[in-house]
Structure formats: structure tokens, C-alpha cells
Amino acid sequence: MTRTFIIKDDQTPTQEQLEEVRAAAEREIQFDEDSPELSPAMYKAFRCSIVKRNSKKENA
């Protein structure tokens, strides 16, 4: 299950939100047929696309 919290710049996360993030960080990633583990080559391509996307956002 994925939960999304939108926290604006002037807000601080609640204690409940912080605890939920800490708990999620301790859980193992569960791969399945809908979201398989990436091969090293696919992981490298994914990272490159993220860097490109982020550089476009910074320059915009």
C-alpha cells in the first residue's frame, strides 16, 4: 500500500507521519510480477532518467 503526504515548505510533519516513514524504511521491499526487481542495466537506465528529469526541473 502506498500513502502520500503533501507537506508544504512552512509545515512540519506530524509525529504520526514521522513514525510511519520510519516504519516503512525498516520494511523489506516486496517484488512481484507487477513490480519486478530491476537488473543492473535497468537500474542504471532508471537512475540516468531520474538525473535528466531532475536537471530539467532545476533549469525550468
PDB file of C-alpha atoms in Angstrom:
ATOM      1  CA  MET A   1       0.000   0.000   0.000  1.00  0.00           C
ATOM      2  CA  THR A   2       1.275   3.450  -0.868  1.00  0.00           C
ATOM      3  CA  ARG A   3       0.357   6.536   1.126  1.00  0.00           C
ATOM      4  CA  THR A   4       1.157  10.048   0.019  1.00  0.00           C
ATOM      5  CA  PHE A   5       1.528  13.050   2.267  1.00  0.00           C
ATOM      6  CA  ILE A   6       1.910  16.553   0.901  1.00  0.00           C
ATOM      7  CA  ILE A   7       3.824  18.743   3.280  1.00  0.00           C
ATOM      8  CA  LYS A   8       4.286  22.355   2.306  1.00  0.00           C
ATOM      9  CA  ASP A   9       7.501  24.277   2.954  1.00  0.00           C
ATOM     10  CA  ASP A  10       6.116  26.028   6.033  1.00  0.00           C
ATOM     11  CA  GLN A  11       4.725  22.829   7.589  1.00  0.00           C
ATOM     12  CA  THR A  12       6.391  20.213   9.726  1.00  0.00           C
ATOM     13  CA  PRO A  13       5.349  16.560   9.567  1.00  0.00           C
ATOM     14  CA  THR A  14       3.250  15.221  12.419  1.00  0.00           C
ATOM     15  CA  GLN A  15       4.639  12.643  14.822  1.00  0.00           C
ATOM     16  CA  GLU A  16       2.334  10.040  13.240  1.00  0.00           C
ATOM     17  CA  GLN A  17       3.728  10.801   9.772  1.00  0.00           C
ATOM     18  CA  LEU A  18       7.316  10.544  11.020  1.00  0.00           C
ATOM     19  CA  GLU A  19       6.611   7.207  12.709  1.00  0.00           C
ATOM     20  CA  GLU A  20       5.017   5.867   9.530  1.00  0.00           C
ATOM     21  CA  VAL A  21       8.068   6.858   7.468  1.00  0.00           C
ATOM     22  CA  ARG A  22      10.429   5.245   9.977  1.00  0.00           C
ATOM     23  CA  ALA A  23       8.396   2.019   9.963  1.00  0.00           C
ATOM     24  CA  ALA A  24       8.342   1.947   6.155  1.00  0.00           C
ATOM     25  CA  ALA A  25      12.105   2.441   5.995  1.00  0.00           C
ATOM     26  CA  GLU A  26      12.621  -0.705   8.076  1.00  0.00           C
ATOM     27  CA  ARG A  27      10.418  -2.938   5.870  1.00  0.00           C
ATOM     28  CA  GLU A  28      11.841  -5.090   3.093  1.00  0.00           C
ATOM     29  CA  ILE A  29      10.938  -4.270  -0.498  1.00  0.00           C
ATOM     30  CA  GLN A  30       8.485  -6.848  -1.824  1.00  0.00           C
ATOM     31  CA  PHE A  31       8.894  -7.584  -5.540  1.00  0.00           C
ATOM     32  CA  ASP A  32       6.216  -9.338  -7.625  1.00  0.00           C
ATOM     33  CA  GLU A  33       5.272  -9.809 -11.275  1.00  0.00           C
ATOM     34  CA  ASP A  34       3.829  -6.278 -11.454  1.00  0.00           C
ATOM     35  CA  SER A  35       6.970  -4.691  -9.993  1.00  0.00           C
ATOM     36  CA  PRO A  36       9.956  -6.982 -10.532  1.00  0.00           C
ATOM     37  CA  GLU A  37      13.421  -6.274  -9.215  1.00  0.00           C
ATOM     38  CA  LEU A  38      15.478  -4.274 -11.710  1.00  0.00           C
ATOM     39  CA  SER A  39      18.511  -5.777 -13.388  1.00  0.00           C
ATOM     40  CA  PRO A  40      21.742  -3.767 -13.008  1.00  0.00           C
ATOM     41  CA  ALA A  41      21.358  -2.419 -16.572  1.00  0.00           C
ATOM     42  CA  MET A  42      17.741  -1.406 -16.000  1.00  0.00           C
ATOM     43  CA  TYR A  43      18.678   0.208 -12.687  1.00  0.00           C
ATOM     44  CA  LYS A  44      21.421   2.248 -14.389  1.00  0.00           C
ATOM     45  CA  ALA A  45      18.992   3.415 -17.115  1.00  0.00           C
ATOM     46  CA  PHE A  46      16.422   4.355 -14.467  1.00  0.00           C
ATOM     47  CA  ARG A  47      18.970   6.380 -12.486  1.00  0.00           C
ATOM     48  CA  CYS A  48      20.085   8.198 -15.651  1.00  0.00           C
ATOM     49  CA  SER A  49      16.492   9.129 -16.486  1.00  0.00           C
ATOM     50  CA  ILE A  50      15.983  10.490 -12.952  1.00  0.00           C
ATOM     51  CA  VAL A  51      19.121  12.635 -13.216  1.00  0.00           C
ATOM     52  CA  LYS A  52      17.942  14.021 -16.571  1.00  0.00           C
ATOM     53  CA  ARG A  53      14.456  14.715 -15.210  1.00  0.00           C
ATOM     54  CA  ASN A  54      15.807  16.472 -12.137  1.00  0.00           C
ATOM     55  CA  SER A  55      18.205  18.619 -14.148  1.00  0.00           C
ATOM     56  CA  LYS A  56      15.314  19.767 -16.355  1.00  0.00           C
ATOM     57  CA  LYS A  57      13.296  20.701 -13.259  1.00  0.00           C
ATOM     58  CA  GLU A  58      16.200  22.699 -11.801  1.00  0.00           C
ATOM     59  CA  ASN A  59      16.705  24.612 -15.050  1.00  0.00           C
ATOM     60  CA  ALA A  60      12.993  25.372 -15.531  1.00  0.00           C
TER      61      ALA A  60
END
